[in-house]
Amino acid sequence: MEKKKRSSFSSRIGFVLAAAGSAVGLGNIWRFPYLAAKYGGGIFLLVYLILAVTFGFALMITEIAIGRKTGLSCIGAYKSLDKRFGALGWLAALVPVIITPYYCVIGGWVMKYFFEYISGNGLALAGDSYFGNFIGFADGGLLSTPLFWFLVYVLVTAVVVLLGVEKGIEKVSKVMMPVLVLLSIVVAVFSMTMPGAVEGLKFYFIPDFSHFSIKTVLAAMGQMFYSMSLAMGIMITYGSYMPKESNLERSVGQIEIFDTAIAFIAGLMIVPAVVAFNGGSAEGINAGPGLMFGTLPKVFEKMWAGHIVGTVFFLLVLFAALTSSISLMETVVSIVGDKLHMGRKPATVAVTVGVCLLGIPSCLGYGPLAGVELLGMQFLDFFDFISNSVLMPIVAFFTCILIGWFVGTKTVSDEVERNFPFHRKRLFEVMVRWIAPILIVCILAGQILDVTGVMKI
Ligand code: PFF
């Protein structure tokens, strides 16, 4: 049934922009810089880049090809390739269900920052304890709580999903995205020239192998899946909309470059500045989910016309976040709608209620629920960990096994080679059959040994 009504992107560029719109979001601007700062700077960057052009490439081409070949979204697609892998589609579908609620919590933080800038409170945001007080619910009034902003953010996302105005959003993103890139470059240049930033640049660019551990690879791999929207069925769905005659390999290359470039620039905006504010030393940086919110307002405070730059910047980040959360929620709505035979409206309402309920613990996790920890993590970090470091590697592993050992890499390469040569075919085959699965097993095993305390890594 799904097949008959399949809509399609009108052009290859339309496809690339839509996929890049889903890929570029908070993952690039909020998540990548804090992970880079946390996991040793240059060494994280290096591991990430290597993974992106090998593993990321192989997995993205696999997912888009599966989607285009079967014309189905993930739940049906895995099953149609091999009945025994039907459960994998469900597991992949579970990932957006876990990510959407906490993604909206961060989206709410961005919205609050935008609101404060536009109301002329930029100076307050640059204060040392502002962010901590905000997420800690120490600020009193309703308008100041993360819960309020989370609910507003979920509502905005839900209204767009309900109205289905994707077309409008696509048009706006075509303008907003380039502006975001330009503005990020301006901010990055400014942060790089701050006194003390040179140490930060060194930290970001020069890999220090003594900072390397299995955790670096696990974090970089999780980030790569997250940022490129891989191992969660999204690219399969997008692939199912891709015109048969377009060049699949080239599109993947472009999405990859775009996504990685934005993450790289975001790192340049934030990492040197954090080091500069840390007295010019990369030692003891306390990098976590609050990094962007704590550091950037300080940078803007030092810039000429910083309040205007801050306002525009948070508006653009808000926009990048919204385009991503809309596609996340849209995915969940279509799964719920299809499987529970619900119309779009009731399905959206049900998903919105679910997102609100699931998001509340993440939202309160740094404030009223600060005492509650899961595996030593706050709720938001826990959900982030389960999806990025556990579920996505598992989905990626079985996808590689399915393609590499059950249905054969030819299934994918034939689809890629419909009208064009497949330049990186050997790389793809070796990655999917051997390197990627072995890498994932080693990393997950190391992680389990670490968490259970058998062996510290
Ligand atoms: N890739 C997005 C980011 O980096 O922010 C997150 C994401 C958006 C994942 C949309 C999945 C998705 F459908």
Tab-separated table of C-alpha atoms and ligand atoms in Angstrom:
chain	number	residue	atom	x	y	z
A	1	MET	CA	0.000	0.000	0.000
A	2	GLU	CA	2.826	2.273	0.939
A	3	LYS	CA	4.436	1.703	-2.441
A	4	LYS	CA	1.580	3.014	-4.536
A	5	LYS	CA	1.496	6.446	-3.046
A	6	ARG	CA	5.256	6.919	-2.786
A	7	SER	CA	6.054	10.508	-3.535
A	8	SER	CA	9.414	11.420	-4.923
A	9	PHE	CA	11.814	14.318	-4.824
A	10	SER	CA	11.705	16.203	-8.073
A	11	SER	CA	15.465	16.465	-8.460
A	12	ARG	CA	18.681	15.075	-7.085
A	13	ILE	CA	19.516	18.420	-5.528
A	14	GLY	CA	16.104	18.496	-3.855
A	15	PHE	CA	16.950	15.127	-2.343
A	16	VAL	CA	20.412	16.204	-1.209
A	17	LEU	CA	19.040	19.369	0.412
A	18	ALA	CA	16.257	17.536	2.197
A	19	ALA	CA	18.607	14.844	3.488
A	20	ALA	CA	21.157	17.475	4.514
A	21	GLY	CA	18.369	19.433	6.222
A	22	SER	CA	17.599	16.376	8.329
A	23	ALA	CA	21.251	15.668	8.980
A	24	VAL	CA	22.319	19.184	9.939
A	25	GLY	CA	20.914	20.084	13.311
A	26	LEU	CA	21.751	20.247	16.967
A	27	GLY	CA	24.033	17.259	16.438
A	28	ASN	CA	26.436	19.426	14.479
A	29	ILE	CA	26.229	22.667	16.389
A	30	TRP	CA	25.527	21.584	19.949
A	31	ARG	CA	26.730	17.996	20.250
A	32	PHE	CA	29.870	17.783	18.099
A	33	PRO	CA	31.814	20.645	19.763
A	34	TYR	CA	31.219	19.431	23.302
A	35	LEU	CA	32.218	15.884	22.418
A	36	ALA	CA	35.341	17.153	20.663
A	37	ALA	CA	36.247	19.158	23.771
A	38	LYS	CA	35.464	16.246	26.075
A	39	TYR	CA	37.304	13.533	24.150
A	40	GLY	CA	40.652	15.174	23.579
A	41	GLY	CA	40.150	17.688	20.734
A	42	GLY	CA	42.368	16.779	17.760
A	43	ILE	CA	42.269	13.056	18.384
A	44	PHE	CA	38.469	13.072	18.394
A	45	LEU	CA	38.400	15.156	15.218
A	46	LEU	CA	40.775	12.749	13.483
A	47	VAL	CA	38.855	9.634	14.516
A	48	TYR	CA	35.592	11.281	13.507
A	49	LEU	CA	36.843	12.254	10.050
A	50	ILE	CA	38.251	8.786	9.369
A	51	LEU	CA	34.994	7.160	10.456
A	52	ALA	CA	32.877	9.591	8.438
A	53	VAL	CA	34.593	8.930	5.103
A	54	THR	CA	34.770	5.155	5.562
A	55	PHE	CA	32.098	3.771	7.844
A	56	GLY	CA	29.670	6.682	7.538
A	57	PHE	CA	29.953	6.595	3.775
A	58	ALA	CA	29.363	2.822	3.598
A	59	LEU	CA	26.374	2.923	5.918
A	60	MET	CA	24.728	5.921	4.309
A	61	ILE	CA	25.044	4.464	0.837
A	62	THR	CA	23.649	1.168	2.160
A	63	GLU	CA	20.634	2.781	3.798
A	64	ILE	CA	19.746	5.047	0.885
A	65	ALA	CA	20.145	2.167	-1.570
A	66	ILE	CA	17.946	-0.124	0.569
A	67	GLY	CA	15.293	2.602	0.639
A	68	ARG	CA	15.433	3.303	-3.076
A	69	LYS	CA	15.447	-0.377	-3.982
A	70	THR	CA	12.541	-1.438	-1.775
A	71	GLY	CA	10.561	1.796	-1.900
A	72	LEU	CA	9.689	1.229	1.755
A	73	SER	CA	10.456	2.854	5.083
A	74	CYS	CA	12.612	0.984	7.575
A	75	ILE	CA	10.052	-1.308	9.160
A	76	GLY	CA	8.987	-2.784	5.828
A	77	ALA	CA	12.360	-2.472	4.118
A	78	TYR	CA	14.409	-4.788	6.344
A	79	LYS	CA	11.631	-7.372	6.306
A	80	SER	CA	11.328	-7.289	2.536
A	81	LEU	CA	15.064	-7.963	2.163
A	82	ASP	CA	15.036	-10.868	4.611
A	83	LYS	CA	12.123	-11.930	6.802
A	84	ARG	CA	14.429	-12.837	9.686
A	85	PHE	CA	15.590	-9.224	9.915
A	86	GLY	CA	12.114	-7.751	10.393
A	87	ALA	CA	12.828	-6.967	14.048
A	88	LEU	CA	15.763	-4.825	12.980
A	89	GLY	CA	13.354	-2.380	11.343
A	90	TRP	CA	11.565	-2.030	14.652
A	91	LEU	CA	14.787	-1.531	16.547
A	92	ALA	CA	15.814	1.200	14.105
A	93	ALA	CA	12.405	2.813	14.500
A	94	LEU	CA	12.847	2.863	18.266
A	95	VAL	CA	15.826	5.228	17.982
A	96	PRO	CA	13.884	8.342	16.886
A	97	VAL	CA	11.335	7.529	19.601
A	98	ILE	CA	14.095	7.866	22.197
A	99	ILE	CA	15.829	10.844	20.583
A	100	THR	CA	12.825	13.081	19.813
A	101	PRO	CA	11.884	13.908	23.433
A	102	TYR	CA	15.320	14.933	24.599
A	103	TYR	CA	16.065	16.674	21.289
A	104	CYS	CA	13.052	18.866	22.054
A	105	VAL	CA	14.451	19.618	25.519
A	106	ILE	CA	17.609	21.060	23.944
A	107	GLY	CA	15.450	22.770	21.309
A	108	GLY	CA	13.627	24.463	24.202
A	109	TRP	CA	16.936	25.741	25.612
A	110	VAL	CA	17.780	27.235	22.209
A	111	MET	CA	14.361	28.866	22.036
A	112	LYS	CA	14.819	30.406	25.485
A	113	TYR	CA	18.219	31.819	24.484
A	114	PHE	CA	16.780	33.294	21.322
A	115	PHE	CA	13.955	34.830	23.333
A	116	GLU	CA	16.383	36.372	25.840
A	117	TYR	CA	18.575	37.820	23.077
A	118	ILE	CA	15.657	39.340	21.261
A	119	SER	CA	14.422	40.822	24.543
A	120	GLY	CA	17.807	42.484	25.023
A	121	ASN	CA	19.088	40.267	27.841
A	122	GLY	CA	22.238	39.065	26.107
A	123	LEU	CA	24.501	40.343	28.869
A	124	ALA	CA	22.759	38.202	31.486
A	125	LEU	CA	23.231	35.089	29.337
A	126	ALA	CA	26.977	35.645	29.391
A	127	GLY	CA	27.043	35.344	33.191
A	128	ASP	CA	28.965	32.367	34.575
A	129	SER	CA	26.119	30.635	36.341
A	130	TYR	CA	23.279	31.648	34.022
A	131	PHE	CA	22.962	28.366	32.176
A	132	GLY	CA	23.338	26.229	35.301
A	133	ASN	CA	20.672	28.248	37.073
A	134	PHE	CA	18.364	28.037	34.099
A	135	ILE	CA	18.464	24.254	33.640
A	136	GLY	CA	18.554	23.873	37.428
A	137	PHE	CA	15.173	25.646	37.714
A	138	ALA	CA	16.751	28.182	40.052
A	139	ASP	CA	15.229	31.144	38.245
A	140	GLY	CA	11.716	31.033	39.607
A	141	GLY	CA	9.109	32.396	37.157
A	142	LEU	CA	7.300	30.121	34.732
A	143	LEU	CA	8.778	31.780	31.656
A	144	SER	CA	12.237	31.010	32.977
A	145	THR	CA	11.825	27.269	33.381
A	146	PRO	CA	13.179	24.788	30.853
A	147	LEU	CA	9.878	22.919	31.181
A	148	PHE	CA	7.925	25.817	29.747
A	149	TRP	CA	10.296	26.188	26.793
A	150	PHE	CA	10.343	22.461	26.199
A	151	LEU	CA	6.542	22.375	25.965
A	152	VAL	CA	6.464	25.392	23.635
A	153	TYR	CA	9.115	23.792	21.435
A	154	VAL	CA	7.212	20.480	21.265
A	155	LEU	CA	4.024	22.341	20.377
A	156	VAL	CA	5.668	24.296	17.561
A	157	THR	CA	7.141	21.067	16.163
A	158	ALA	CA	3.794	19.297	16.479
A	159	VAL	CA	1.866	22.087	14.762
A	160	VAL	CA	4.198	21.991	11.774
A	161	VAL	CA	3.980	18.201	11.583
A	162	LEU	CA	0.198	18.450	11.801
A	163	LEU	CA	-0.075	21.056	9.099
A	164	GLY	CA	2.437	19.198	6.995
A	165	VAL	CA	3.952	22.377	5.646
A	166	GLU	CA	7.185	20.652	4.665
A	167	LYS	CA	7.230	22.570	1.428
A	168	GLY	CA	7.382	25.920	3.197
A	169	ILE	CA	10.051	24.647	5.527
A	170	GLU	CA	12.111	23.361	2.654
A	171	LYS	CA	11.994	26.730	0.958
A	172	VAL	CA	12.952	28.604	4.095
A	173	SER	CA	15.793	26.184	4.831
A	174	LYS	CA	17.304	26.861	1.455
A	175	VAL	CA	17.814	30.459	2.587
A	176	MET	CA	18.453	29.877	6.280
A	177	MET	CA	21.033	27.138	5.911
A	178	PRO	CA	23.520	29.167	3.840
A	179	VAL	CA	23.049	32.114	6.228
A	180	LEU	CA	23.788	29.807	9.147
A	181	VAL	CA	26.996	28.661	7.457
A	182	LEU	CA	28.125	32.226	6.738
A	183	LEU	CA	27.364	33.458	10.221
A	184	SER	CA	29.100	30.460	11.763
A	185	ILE	CA	32.216	31.242	9.761
A	186	VAL	CA	32.156	34.846	11.004
A	187	VAL	CA	31.761	33.713	14.620
A	188	ALA	CA	34.453	31.034	14.161
A	189	VAL	CA	36.948	33.590	12.821
A	190	PHE	CA	36.156	35.860	15.734
A	191	SER	CA	36.631	33.121	18.331
A	192	MET	CA	39.874	31.995	16.738
A	193	THR	CA	41.323	35.452	17.106
A	194	MET	CA	40.507	35.863	20.782
A	195	PRO	CA	43.490	36.115	23.150
A	196	GLY	CA	44.342	32.610	24.323
A	197	ALA	CA	42.562	30.933	21.417
A	198	VAL	CA	45.782	29.637	19.858
A	199	GLU	CA	46.083	26.950	22.524
A	200	GLY	CA	42.515	26.007	21.708
A	201	LEU	CA	43.305	25.740	18.017
A	202	LYS	CA	46.247	23.502	18.774
A	203	PHE	CA	44.028	21.383	20.990
A	204	TYR	CA	41.409	21.135	18.231
A	205	PHE	CA	43.798	20.403	15.382
A	206	ILE	CA	46.782	18.521	16.736
A	207	PRO	CA	45.896	14.966	17.731
A	208	ASP	CA	47.331	13.975	21.091
A	209	PHE	CA	47.460	10.193	21.043
A	210	SER	CA	47.700	9.978	24.800
A	211	HIS	CA	44.044	11.042	24.881
A	212	PHE	CA	43.031	8.097	22.734
A	213	SER	CA	40.863	5.328	24.157
A	214	ILE	CA	38.083	3.004	23.032
A	215	LYS	CA	35.715	5.610	24.378
A	216	THR	CA	36.998	8.124	21.829
A	217	VAL	CA	36.031	5.746	19.030
A	218	LEU	CA	32.686	4.909	20.617
A	219	ALA	CA	31.832	8.569	21.104
A	220	ALA	CA	32.964	9.476	17.579
A	221	MET	CA	31.006	6.597	16.100
A	222	GLY	CA	27.835	7.450	18.029
A	223	GLN	CA	28.222	11.069	16.975
A	224	MET	CA	28.659	10.078	13.343
A	225	PHE	CA	25.418	8.059	13.354
A	226	TYR	CA	23.581	10.849	15.124
A	227	SER	CA	24.869	13.635	12.979
A	228	MET	CA	24.317	11.886	9.658
A	229	SER	CA	20.928	10.520	10.809
A	230	LEU	CA	22.202	6.948	10.329
A	231	ALA	CA	21.220	3.656	11.978
A	232	MET	CA	17.721	4.872	12.733
A	233	GLY	CA	15.899	4.158	9.520
A	234	ILE	CA	15.720	7.796	8.453
A	235	MET	CA	17.972	7.494	5.430
A	236	ILE	CA	16.091	4.384	4.308
A	237	THR	CA	12.895	6.425	4.243
A	238	TYR	CA	14.627	9.271	2.421
A	239	GLY	CA	16.121	6.804	-0.049
A	240	SER	CA	12.655	5.518	-0.830
A	241	TYR	CA	11.785	8.995	-2.093
A	242	MET	CA	14.906	9.303	-4.247
A	243	PRO	CA	14.435	9.333	-8.021
A	244	LYS	CA	15.717	6.126	-9.625
A	245	GLU	CA	17.756	7.940	-12.229
A	246	SER	CA	19.845	10.098	-9.906
A	247	ASN	CA	23.438	9.537	-8.882
A	248	LEU	CA	23.343	7.918	-5.473
A	249	GLU	CA	27.047	7.898	-4.684
A	250	ARG	CA	27.475	11.554	-5.530
A	251	SER	CA	24.508	12.552	-3.383
A	252	VAL	CA	25.928	10.651	-0.420
A	253	GLY	CA	29.277	12.393	-0.883
A	254	GLN	CA	27.607	15.799	-0.841
A	255	ILE	CA	25.473	15.121	2.237
A	256	GLU	CA	28.552	13.825	4.022
A	257	ILE	CA	30.691	16.848	3.170
A	258	PHE	CA	27.980	19.329	4.097
A	259	ASP	CA	27.242	17.683	7.424
A	260	THR	CA	30.888	17.267	8.406
A	261	ALA	CA	31.820	20.787	7.358
A	262	ILE	CA	29.137	22.330	9.558
A	263	ALA	CA	30.199	20.248	12.564
A	264	PHE	CA	33.824	21.209	11.947
A	265	ILE	CA	33.002	24.938	11.795
A	266	ALA	CA	30.864	24.668	14.935
A	267	GLY	CA	33.880	23.173	16.693
A	268	LEU	CA	35.969	26.125	15.527
A	269	MET	CA	33.381	28.499	16.910
A	270	ILE	CA	33.291	26.929	20.338
A	271	VAL	CA	36.477	24.991	21.184
A	272	PRO	CA	39.088	27.811	20.859
A	273	ALA	CA	36.744	30.142	22.745
A	274	VAL	CA	36.300	27.700	25.642
A	275	VAL	CA	40.056	27.342	25.906
A	276	ALA	CA	40.479	31.117	25.757
A	277	PHE	CA	37.975	31.552	28.590
A	278	ASN	CA	39.755	28.810	30.489
A	279	GLY	CA	42.818	31.022	30.707
A	280	GLY	CA	44.400	29.702	27.498
A	281	SER	CA	44.691	26.103	28.635
A	282	ALA	CA	42.874	23.017	27.443
A	283	GLU	CA	43.387	21.283	30.786
A	284	GLY	CA	40.339	20.687	32.924
A	285	ILE	CA	37.695	21.924	30.481
A	286	ASN	CA	34.380	20.776	31.817
A	287	ALA	CA	32.720	19.862	28.556
A	288	GLY	CA	29.137	18.670	28.549
A	289	PRO	CA	25.756	19.421	27.018
A	290	GLY	CA	25.943	22.990	28.343
A	291	LEU	CA	29.081	23.954	26.431
A	292	MET	CA	27.408	25.873	23.604
A	293	PHE	CA	25.076	27.686	25.972
A	294	GLY	CA	27.780	28.656	28.398
A	295	THR	CA	30.468	29.720	25.945
A	296	LEU	CA	28.858	31.376	22.958
A	297	PRO	CA	27.064	34.163	24.874
A	298	LYS	CA	30.478	35.084	26.326
A	299	VAL	CA	31.947	35.240	22.825
A	300	PHE	CA	29.058	37.382	21.588
A	301	GLU	CA	29.510	39.707	24.544
A	302	LYS	CA	33.025	40.474	23.319
A	303	MET	CA	31.997	40.964	19.705
A	304	TRP	CA	31.035	44.135	17.984
A	305	ALA	CA	27.206	44.147	17.652
A	306	GLY	CA	27.307	40.919	19.640
A	307	HIS	CA	23.678	41.089	20.705
A	308	ILE	CA	22.520	41.211	17.123
A	309	VAL	CA	24.880	38.395	16.169
A	310	GLY	CA	23.606	36.412	19.179
A	311	THR	CA	19.974	36.973	18.212
A	312	VAL	CA	20.507	35.938	14.607
A	313	PHE	CA	22.696	33.026	15.614
A	314	PHE	CA	20.211	31.484	18.030
A	315	LEU	CA	17.413	32.039	15.526
A	316	LEU	CA	19.338	30.079	12.931
A	317	VAL	CA	20.239	27.309	15.375
A	318	LEU	CA	16.590	27.192	16.371
A	319	PHE	CA	15.731	26.778	12.760
A	320	ALA	CA	18.264	24.026	12.163
A	321	ALA	CA	16.918	22.284	15.282
A	322	LEU	CA	13.304	22.644	14.176
A	323	THR	CA	13.877	21.202	10.711
A	324	SER	CA	15.500	18.198	12.390
A	325	SER	CA	12.943	17.714	15.156
A	326	ILE	CA	10.134	18.047	12.644
A	327	SER	CA	11.615	15.232	10.583
A	328	LEU	CA	12.180	13.197	13.737
A	329	MET	CA	8.593	13.654	14.902
A	330	GLU	CA	7.280	13.095	11.400
A	331	THR	CA	9.044	9.713	11.367
A	332	VAL	CA	7.533	8.697	14.685
A	333	VAL	CA	4.077	9.902	13.591
A	334	SER	CA	4.218	7.887	10.393
A	335	ILE	CA	5.270	4.743	12.277
A	336	VAL	CA	2.518	5.152	14.878
A	337	GLY	CA	-0.050	6.071	12.217
A	338	ASP	CA	0.810	3.083	9.988
A	339	LYS	CA	1.060	0.485	12.683
A	340	LEU	CA	-1.888	1.539	14.828
A	341	HIS	CA	-3.977	2.440	11.764
A	342	MET	CA	-4.486	5.974	12.994
A	343	GLY	CA	-5.066	9.064	10.893
A	344	ARG	CA	-2.431	11.780	10.788
A	345	LYS	CA	-4.204	13.995	13.316
A	346	PRO	CA	-4.790	11.485	16.134
A	347	ALA	CA	-1.344	9.991	15.535
A	348	THR	CA	0.275	13.430	15.873
A	349	VAL	CA	-1.675	14.151	19.049
A	350	ALA	CA	-0.715	10.777	20.540
A	351	VAL	CA	2.962	11.260	19.641
A	352	THR	CA	2.966	14.801	21.039
A	353	VAL	CA	1.600	13.590	24.369
A	354	GLY	CA	4.181	10.785	24.373
A	355	VAL	CA	7.043	13.174	23.577
A	356	CYS	CA	5.960	15.509	26.388
A	357	LEU	CA	5.778	12.676	28.901
A	358	LEU	CA	9.070	11.097	27.862
A	359	GLY	CA	10.820	14.456	27.667
A	360	ILE	CA	9.857	15.614	31.170
A	361	PRO	CA	12.459	13.501	33.037
A	362	SER	CA	15.221	14.803	30.705
A	363	CYS	CA	13.950	18.312	31.222
A	364	LEU	CA	13.876	18.067	35.017
A	365	GLY	CA	17.053	15.996	35.198
A	366	TYR	CA	19.344	18.929	35.942
A	367	GLY	CA	16.909	20.539	38.361
A	368	PRO	CA	14.268	18.923	40.578
A	369	LEU	CA	15.358	15.416	39.531
A	370	ALA	CA	19.079	16.094	39.796
A	371	GLY	CA	19.421	13.447	42.495
A	372	VAL	CA	18.140	10.655	40.247
A	373	GLU	CA	20.774	8.960	38.132
A	374	LEU	CA	20.666	6.073	35.693
A	375	LEU	CA	24.004	4.255	35.300
A	376	GLY	CA	25.565	7.328	36.847
A	377	MET	CA	24.026	9.666	34.272
A	378	GLN	CA	21.357	12.349	34.250
A	379	PHE	CA	18.233	11.415	32.251
A	380	LEU	CA	19.177	13.413	29.165
A	381	ASP	CA	22.684	11.980	29.047
A	382	PHE	CA	21.251	8.524	29.666
A	383	PHE	CA	18.830	8.688	26.726
A	384	ASP	CA	21.587	10.120	24.579
A	385	PHE	CA	23.881	7.273	25.642
A	386	ILE	CA	21.323	4.494	25.085
A	387	SER	CA	20.431	5.710	21.606
A	388	ASN	CA	23.866	6.746	20.356
A	389	SER	CA	26.216	4.366	22.085
A	390	VAL	CA	24.049	1.263	22.336
A	391	LEU	CA	21.098	1.082	19.934
A	392	MET	CA	22.631	2.743	16.886
A	393	PRO	CA	25.771	0.574	16.920
A	394	ILE	CA	23.545	-2.523	17.243
A	395	VAL	CA	21.335	-1.439	14.327
A	396	ALA	CA	24.407	-0.595	12.261
A	397	PHE	CA	25.998	-3.963	13.079
A	398	PHE	CA	23.001	-6.014	11.966
A	399	THR	CA	22.498	-3.858	8.879
A	400	CYS	CA	26.078	-4.660	7.872
A	401	ILE	CA	25.546	-8.369	8.593
A	402	LEU	CA	22.314	-8.404	6.596
A	403	ILE	CA	23.887	-6.734	3.577
A	404	GLY	CA	27.363	-8.223	3.828
A	405	TRP	CA	26.469	-11.824	4.641
A	406	PHE	CA	22.807	-12.542	3.946
A	407	VAL	CA	21.481	-10.646	0.932
A	408	GLY	CA	24.922	-9.734	-0.417
A	409	THR	CA	26.655	-6.435	-1.108
A	410	LYS	CA	25.507	-6.760	-4.719
A	411	THR	CA	22.000	-5.755	-3.630
A	412	VAL	CA	23.369	-2.340	-2.741
A	413	SER	CA	25.980	-1.976	-5.467
A	414	ASP	CA	23.504	-2.893	-8.226
A	415	GLU	CA	21.205	-0.171	-6.965
A	416	VAL	CA	24.066	2.357	-6.879
A	417	GLU	CA	25.230	1.280	-10.335
A	418	ARG	CA	21.855	1.623	-12.052
A	419	ASN	CA	23.040	4.554	-14.154
A	420	PHE	CA	26.432	5.500	-12.783
A	421	PRO	CA	29.718	3.816	-11.904
A	422	PHE	CA	30.310	3.060	-8.195
A	423	HIS	CA	33.759	4.542	-7.502
A	424	ARG	CA	34.186	3.512	-3.906
A	425	LYS	CA	32.691	0.040	-4.335
A	426	ARG	CA	35.669	-1.860	-2.908
A	427	LEU	CA	35.760	0.395	0.138
A	428	PHE	CA	32.042	-0.104	0.627
A	429	GLU	CA	32.304	-3.910	0.362
A	430	VAL	CA	35.233	-4.252	2.742
A	431	MET	CA	33.639	-1.871	5.242
A	432	VAL	CA	30.252	-3.562	5.274
A	433	ARG	CA	31.502	-7.148	5.327
A	434	TRP	CA	34.501	-6.870	7.598
A	435	ILE	CA	35.738	-3.676	9.139
A	436	ALA	CA	32.504	-2.104	10.345
A	437	PRO	CA	31.052	-5.197	12.073
A	438	ILE	CA	34.375	-6.113	13.697
A	439	LEU	CA	34.886	-2.534	14.867
A	440	ILE	CA	31.422	-2.338	16.370
A	441	VAL	CA	31.767	-5.648	18.218
A	442	CYS	CA	35.147	-4.640	19.679
A	443	ILE	CA	33.859	-1.274	20.788
A	444	LEU	CA	30.650	-2.584	22.306
A	445	ALA	CA	32.523	-5.349	24.111
A	446	GLY	CA	34.998	-2.807	25.474
A	447	GLN	CA	32.119	-0.630	26.575
A	448	ILE	CA	30.386	-3.489	28.391
A	449	LEU	CA	33.616	-4.460	30.153
A	450	ASP	CA	34.015	-0.857	31.200
A	451	VAL	CA	30.475	-0.302	32.440
A	452	THR	CA	30.479	-3.599	34.373
A	453	GLY	CA	33.818	-2.700	35.864
A	454	VAL	CA	35.587	-5.857	34.579
A	455	MET	CA	38.195	-3.814	32.732
A	456	LYS	CA	38.655	-0.063	32.728
A	457	ILE	CA	39.230	1.391	29.286
B	1	PFF	N1	21.077	14.493	12.437
B	1	PFF	C1	20.382	15.400	13.295
B	1	PFF	C2	21.383	16.273	14.006
B	1	PFF	O1	22.582	16.111	13.797
B	1	PFF	O2	20.967	17.137	14.760
B	1	PFF	C3	19.532	14.687	14.282
B	1	PFF	C4	18.444	13.975	13.586
B	1	PFF	C5	17.505	14.704	12.904
B	1	PFF	C6	18.381	12.641	13.566
B	1	PFF	C7	16.502	14.100	12.213
B	1	PFF	C8	17.378	12.013	12.865
B	1	PFF	C9	16.462	12.774	12.199
B	1	PFF	F1	15.469	12.203	11.557
